[in-house]
Coordinates of C-alpha atoms and ligand atoms in Angstrom, one line a residue:
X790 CA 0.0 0.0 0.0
X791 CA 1.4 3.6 -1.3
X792 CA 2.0 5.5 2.4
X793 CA 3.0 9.2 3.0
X794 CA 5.2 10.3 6.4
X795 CA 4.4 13.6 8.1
X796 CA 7.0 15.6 10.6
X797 CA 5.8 18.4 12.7
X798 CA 9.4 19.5 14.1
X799 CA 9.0 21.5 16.7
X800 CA 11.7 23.1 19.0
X801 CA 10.3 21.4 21.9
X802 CA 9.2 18.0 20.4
X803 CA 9.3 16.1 16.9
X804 CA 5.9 14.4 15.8
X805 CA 6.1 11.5 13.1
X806 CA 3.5 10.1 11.6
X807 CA 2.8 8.0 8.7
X808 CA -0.6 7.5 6.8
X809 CA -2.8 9.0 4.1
X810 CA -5.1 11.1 5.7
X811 CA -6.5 11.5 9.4
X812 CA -8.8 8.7 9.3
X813 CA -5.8 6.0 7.9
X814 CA -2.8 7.3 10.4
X815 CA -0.8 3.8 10.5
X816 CA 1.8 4.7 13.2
X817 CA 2.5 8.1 15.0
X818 CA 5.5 9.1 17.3
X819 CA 6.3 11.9 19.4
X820 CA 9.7 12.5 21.2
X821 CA 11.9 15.2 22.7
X822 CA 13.9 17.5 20.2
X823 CA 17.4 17.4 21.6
X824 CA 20.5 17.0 19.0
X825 CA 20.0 17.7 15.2
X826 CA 21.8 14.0 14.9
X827 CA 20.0 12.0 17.9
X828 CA 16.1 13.8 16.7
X829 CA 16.6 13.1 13.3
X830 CA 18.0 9.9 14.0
X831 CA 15.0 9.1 16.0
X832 CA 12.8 10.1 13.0
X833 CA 14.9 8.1 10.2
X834 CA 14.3 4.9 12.5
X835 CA 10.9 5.3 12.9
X836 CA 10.2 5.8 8.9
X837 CA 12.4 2.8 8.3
X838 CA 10.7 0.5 11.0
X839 CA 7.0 2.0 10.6
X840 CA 7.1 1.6 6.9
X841 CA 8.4 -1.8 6.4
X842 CA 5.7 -3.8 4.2
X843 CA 4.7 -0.6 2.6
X844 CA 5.4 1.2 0.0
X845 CA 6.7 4.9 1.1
X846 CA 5.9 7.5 -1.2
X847 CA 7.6 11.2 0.1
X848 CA 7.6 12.6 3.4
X849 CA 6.7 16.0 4.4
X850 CA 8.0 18.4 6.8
X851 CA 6.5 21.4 9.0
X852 CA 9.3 22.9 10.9
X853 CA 10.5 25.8 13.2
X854 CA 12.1 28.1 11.7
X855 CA 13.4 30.6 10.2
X856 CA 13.6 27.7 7.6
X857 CA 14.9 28.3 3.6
X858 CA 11.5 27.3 1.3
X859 CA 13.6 29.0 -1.9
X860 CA 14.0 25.7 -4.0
X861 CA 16.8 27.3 -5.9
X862 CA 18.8 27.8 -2.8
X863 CA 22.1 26.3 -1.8
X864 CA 20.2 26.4 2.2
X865 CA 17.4 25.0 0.2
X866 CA 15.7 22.5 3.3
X867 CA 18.0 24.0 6.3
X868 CA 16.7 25.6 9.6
X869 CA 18.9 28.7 9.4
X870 CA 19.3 31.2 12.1
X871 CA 18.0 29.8 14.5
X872 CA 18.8 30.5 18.5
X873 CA 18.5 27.0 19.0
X874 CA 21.7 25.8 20.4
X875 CA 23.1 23.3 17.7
X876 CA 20.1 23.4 15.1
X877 CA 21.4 26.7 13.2
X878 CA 22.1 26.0 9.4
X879 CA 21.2 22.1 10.0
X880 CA 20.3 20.7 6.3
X881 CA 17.2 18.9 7.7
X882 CA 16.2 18.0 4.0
X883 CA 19.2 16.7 2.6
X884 CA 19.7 14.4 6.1
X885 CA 16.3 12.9 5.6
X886 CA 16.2 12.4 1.7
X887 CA 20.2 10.7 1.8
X888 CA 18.5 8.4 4.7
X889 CA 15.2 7.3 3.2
X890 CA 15.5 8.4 -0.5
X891 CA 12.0 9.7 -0.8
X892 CA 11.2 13.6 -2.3
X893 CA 11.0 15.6 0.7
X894 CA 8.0 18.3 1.1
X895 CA 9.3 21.4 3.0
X896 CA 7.4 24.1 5.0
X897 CA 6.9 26.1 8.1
X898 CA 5.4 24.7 11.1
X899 CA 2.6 27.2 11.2
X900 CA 2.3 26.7 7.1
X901 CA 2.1 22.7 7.2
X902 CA -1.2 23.6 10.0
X903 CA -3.1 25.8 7.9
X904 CA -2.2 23.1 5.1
X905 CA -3.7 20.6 7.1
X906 CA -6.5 22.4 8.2
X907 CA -7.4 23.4 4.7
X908 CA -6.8 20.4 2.9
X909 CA -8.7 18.0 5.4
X910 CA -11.4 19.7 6.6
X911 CA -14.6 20.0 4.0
X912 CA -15.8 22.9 5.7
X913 CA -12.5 24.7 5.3
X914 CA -11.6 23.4 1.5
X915 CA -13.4 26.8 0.0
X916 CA -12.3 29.0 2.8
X917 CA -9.5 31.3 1.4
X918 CA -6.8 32.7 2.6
X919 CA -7.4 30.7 5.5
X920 CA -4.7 31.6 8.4
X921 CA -3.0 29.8 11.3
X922 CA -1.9 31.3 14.2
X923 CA 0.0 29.4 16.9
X924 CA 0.4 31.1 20.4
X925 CA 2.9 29.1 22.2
X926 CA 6.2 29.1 22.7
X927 CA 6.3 31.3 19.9
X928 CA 4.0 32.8 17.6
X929 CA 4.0 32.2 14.3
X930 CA 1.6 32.5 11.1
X931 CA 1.1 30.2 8.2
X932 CA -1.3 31.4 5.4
X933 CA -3.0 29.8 2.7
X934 CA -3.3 32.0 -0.2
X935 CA -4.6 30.5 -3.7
X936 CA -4.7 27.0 -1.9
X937 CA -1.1 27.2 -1.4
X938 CA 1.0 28.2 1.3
X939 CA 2.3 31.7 1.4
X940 CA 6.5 31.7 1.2
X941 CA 7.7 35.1 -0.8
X942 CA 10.5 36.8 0.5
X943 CA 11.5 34.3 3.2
X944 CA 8.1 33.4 4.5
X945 CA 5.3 35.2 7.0
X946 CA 6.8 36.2 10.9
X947 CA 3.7 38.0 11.7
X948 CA 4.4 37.0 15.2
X949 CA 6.9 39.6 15.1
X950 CA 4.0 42.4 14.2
X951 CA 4.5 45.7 16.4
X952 CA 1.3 46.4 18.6
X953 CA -0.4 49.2 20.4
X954 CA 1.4 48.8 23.9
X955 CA 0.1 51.3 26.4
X956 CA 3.4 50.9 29.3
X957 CA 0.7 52.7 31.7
X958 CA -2.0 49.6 31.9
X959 CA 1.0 47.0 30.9
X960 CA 4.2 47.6 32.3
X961 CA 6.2 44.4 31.7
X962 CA 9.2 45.8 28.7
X963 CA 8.6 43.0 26.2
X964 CA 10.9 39.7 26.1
X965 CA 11.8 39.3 22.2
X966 CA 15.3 39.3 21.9
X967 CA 15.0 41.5 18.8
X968 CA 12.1 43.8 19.2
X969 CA 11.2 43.9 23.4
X970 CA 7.8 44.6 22.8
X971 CA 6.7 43.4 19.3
X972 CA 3.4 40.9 19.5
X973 CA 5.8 37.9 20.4
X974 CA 7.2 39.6 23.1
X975 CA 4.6 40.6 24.8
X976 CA 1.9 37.7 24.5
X977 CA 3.9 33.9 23.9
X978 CA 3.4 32.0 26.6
X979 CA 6.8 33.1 27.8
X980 CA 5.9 36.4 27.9
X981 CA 2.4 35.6 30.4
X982 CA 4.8 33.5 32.6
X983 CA 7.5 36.5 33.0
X984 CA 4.7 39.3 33.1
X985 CA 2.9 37.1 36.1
X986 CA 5.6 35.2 37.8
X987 CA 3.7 31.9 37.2
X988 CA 3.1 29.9 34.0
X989 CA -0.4 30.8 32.3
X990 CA -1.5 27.6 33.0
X991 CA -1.7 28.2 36.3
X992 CA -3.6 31.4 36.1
X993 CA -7.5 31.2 36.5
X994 CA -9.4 32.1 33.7
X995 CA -10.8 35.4 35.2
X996 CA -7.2 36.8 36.1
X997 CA -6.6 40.1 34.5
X998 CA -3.9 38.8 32.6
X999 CA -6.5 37.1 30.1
X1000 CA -8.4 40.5 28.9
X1001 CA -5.1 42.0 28.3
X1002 CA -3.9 38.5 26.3
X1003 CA -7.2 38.8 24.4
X1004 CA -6.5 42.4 23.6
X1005 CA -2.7 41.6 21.7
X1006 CA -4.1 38.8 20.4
X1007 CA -7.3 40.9 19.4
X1008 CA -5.0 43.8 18.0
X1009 CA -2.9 41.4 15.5
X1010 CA -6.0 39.4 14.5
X1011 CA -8.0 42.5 13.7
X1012 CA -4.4 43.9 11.5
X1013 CA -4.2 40.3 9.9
X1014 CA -8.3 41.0 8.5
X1015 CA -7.2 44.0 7.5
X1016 CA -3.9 42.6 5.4
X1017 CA -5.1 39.2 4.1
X1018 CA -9.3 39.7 4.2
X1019 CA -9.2 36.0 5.5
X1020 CA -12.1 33.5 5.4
X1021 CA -11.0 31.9 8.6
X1022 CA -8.6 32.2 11.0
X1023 CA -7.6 29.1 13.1
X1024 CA -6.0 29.6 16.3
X1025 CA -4.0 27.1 17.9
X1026 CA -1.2 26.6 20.4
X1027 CA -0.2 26.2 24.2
X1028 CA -1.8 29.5 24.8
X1029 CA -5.2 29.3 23.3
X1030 CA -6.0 26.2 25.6
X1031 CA -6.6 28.6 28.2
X1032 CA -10.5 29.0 28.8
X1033 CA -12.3 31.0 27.9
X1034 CA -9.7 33.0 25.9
X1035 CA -10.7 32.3 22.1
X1036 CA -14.2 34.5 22.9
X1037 CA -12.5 37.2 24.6
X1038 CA -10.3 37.8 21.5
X1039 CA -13.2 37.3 19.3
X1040 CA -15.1 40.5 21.1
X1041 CA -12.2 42.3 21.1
X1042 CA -11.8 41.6 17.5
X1043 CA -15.1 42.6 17.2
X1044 CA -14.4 45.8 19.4
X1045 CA -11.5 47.3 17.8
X1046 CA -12.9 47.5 14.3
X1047 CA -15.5 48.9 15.7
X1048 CA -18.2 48.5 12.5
X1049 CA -16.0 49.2 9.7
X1050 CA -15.9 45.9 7.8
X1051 CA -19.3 45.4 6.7
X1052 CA -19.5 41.6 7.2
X1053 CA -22.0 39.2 8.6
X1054 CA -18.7 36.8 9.7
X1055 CA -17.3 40.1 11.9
X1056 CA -20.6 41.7 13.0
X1057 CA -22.6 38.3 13.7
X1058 CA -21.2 35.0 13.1
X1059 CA -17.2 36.1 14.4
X1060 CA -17.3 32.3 15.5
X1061 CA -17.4 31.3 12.4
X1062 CA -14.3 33.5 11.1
X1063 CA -12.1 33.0 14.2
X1064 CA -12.2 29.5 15.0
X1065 CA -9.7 26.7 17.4
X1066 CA -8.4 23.9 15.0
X1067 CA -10.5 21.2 13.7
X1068 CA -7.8 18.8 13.5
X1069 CA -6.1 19.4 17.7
X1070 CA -3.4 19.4 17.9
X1071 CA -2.5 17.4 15.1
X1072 CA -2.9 20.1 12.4
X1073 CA 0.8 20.4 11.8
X1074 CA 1.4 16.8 10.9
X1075 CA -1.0 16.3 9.1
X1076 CA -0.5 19.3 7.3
X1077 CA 2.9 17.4 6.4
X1078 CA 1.3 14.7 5.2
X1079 CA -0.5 16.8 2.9
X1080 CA 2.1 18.5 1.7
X1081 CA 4.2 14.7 1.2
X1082 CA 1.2 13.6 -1.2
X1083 CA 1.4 17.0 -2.7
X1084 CA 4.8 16.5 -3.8
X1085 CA 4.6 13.3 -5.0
X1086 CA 1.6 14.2 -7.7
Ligands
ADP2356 P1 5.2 25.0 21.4 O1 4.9 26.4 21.0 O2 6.6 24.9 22.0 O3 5.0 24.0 20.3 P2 2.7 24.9 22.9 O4 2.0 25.4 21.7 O5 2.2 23.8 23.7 O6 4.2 24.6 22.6 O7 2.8 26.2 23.9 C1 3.5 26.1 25.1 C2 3.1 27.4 25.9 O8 1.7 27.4 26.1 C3 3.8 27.5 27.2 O9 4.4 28.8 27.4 C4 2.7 27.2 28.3 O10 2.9 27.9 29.5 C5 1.5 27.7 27.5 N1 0.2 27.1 27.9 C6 0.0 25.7 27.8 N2 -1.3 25.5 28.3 C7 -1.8 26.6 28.7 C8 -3.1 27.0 29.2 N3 -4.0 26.1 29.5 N4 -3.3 28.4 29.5 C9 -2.3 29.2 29.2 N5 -1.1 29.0 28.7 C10 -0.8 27.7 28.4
ZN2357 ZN1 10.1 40.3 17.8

């Protein structure tokens, strides 16, 4: 049987999976992201020993970045820049294609989700551009424009996006090692747990730190409508579990433009435009696999 492999590599954790869609997932794995050579390793042994009896066809990838999408790049494949200790410049393409000898689908993390929530949910197939958001660790933004995921220059960092940031209500300086206050800095998960002293898990739902979440969150959201004129916006990550925070952002959303976009999906049905992710927290991976059986048409 012809089988596809999915990575969601994360800086935290690595997610294999291999399959043909989310109702056929044959094997899944998830496992710490230490080394470059030890976590790919790890991924290379599970494609071989998942696979066996199969036939695999291509593999595809949703990574952390900043990543190289330019196909005509010698860094074509590699994680670049990053901080990471050890995973700056690694050639994460050309490590997995020498082992397995498969094509080799390459995205964002954030661009393989709204892949995978596009491509795999019927309700979201004619919903376009259709945006991703992940509030966690980091923020990032994948984009689906044309049924394709949005790369151009290097590809979208929206989590980087400067903000209104009144110091008078919100203090706390910002923690992005490039920008201080830019939307990363003051609302990843990171951010709460500095601003607060105590992870955001472990602050109630009706803590003050929530409405003023809701409002960056709110302030990017409503700038993103404003750029892309999305169909929907997904929002996933760490963050967004917190309850009770997906409808404060929709209000303020709904607050901040204030009546100037004349559409039923702001003024009424906001639900319907801002939504959490359909596929969990699998939306990456199987955005992967997506992209894999992309690639191999
Ligand atoms: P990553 O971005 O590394 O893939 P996640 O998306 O799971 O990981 O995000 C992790 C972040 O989400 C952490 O900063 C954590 O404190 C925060 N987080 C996890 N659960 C909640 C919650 N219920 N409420 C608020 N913050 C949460
Ligand atoms: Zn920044």
């Amino acid at each position: 049987m012809k089988i596809y492999g999915g990575i969601e590599a994360g800086g935290t954790k690595f997610v294999c999976m291999l399959g043909t869609d989310p109702d056929h997932v044959l094997a899944e794995e998830r496992f710490p992201t230490t080394t470059p050579a030890e976590t790919l390793g790890r991924a290379i042994e599970f494609f071989q020993r998942a696979a066996q009896g199969h036939k695999l066809i291509a593999i595809g990838i949703g990574s952390f970045g900043p990543v190289d999408l330019h196909a005509e790049s010698p860094t074509y494949g590699y994680i670049t820049t990053t901080p990471k200790p050890g995973w700056a410049q690694t050639d994460l393409c050309g490590m997995l294609h020498q082992a397995l000898q498969v094509p080799i689908a390459f995205d964002t993390d954030v661009n393989a989700a709204a892949f995978g929530e596009h491509t795999w949910l019927p309700e979201n197939r004619a919903l376009d551009p259709l945006l991703y958001l992940t509030v966690g660790t980091g923020i990032g933004l994948g984009a689906i424009v044309n049924g394709q995921p949005l790369h151009g220059l290097l590809h979208p960092e929206a989590g980087h996006m400067l903000l209104p940031h009144d110091r008078t209500v919100d203090p706390f300086e910002g923690d992005c090692p490039f920008h201080g206050d830019c939307w990363e800095g003051l609302a990843s998960g990171p951010a709460v747990e500095k601003r607060w002293n105590r992870r955001g898990e472990t602050l109630p739902p009706d803590h003050p730190a929530w409405q003023l979440e809701a409002r960056y969150i709110a302030y990017a959201v409503a700038n993103l409508i404003y750029a892309f004129s999305p169909q929907r916006i997904v929002l996933g990550g760490g963050v967004m579990q917190q309850a009770g925070l997906l409808d404060r952002v929709r209000h303020e959303v709904q607050r901040i433009i204030n009546g100037y976009l004349q559409s039923d999906r702001i003024t009424r049905d906001i639900d319907q435009l801002i939504v959490a992710p359909g596929l969990g927290n699998r939306s990456g991976v199987l955005g992967a696999i997506a992209l894999a059986i992309q690639t191999a048409r």
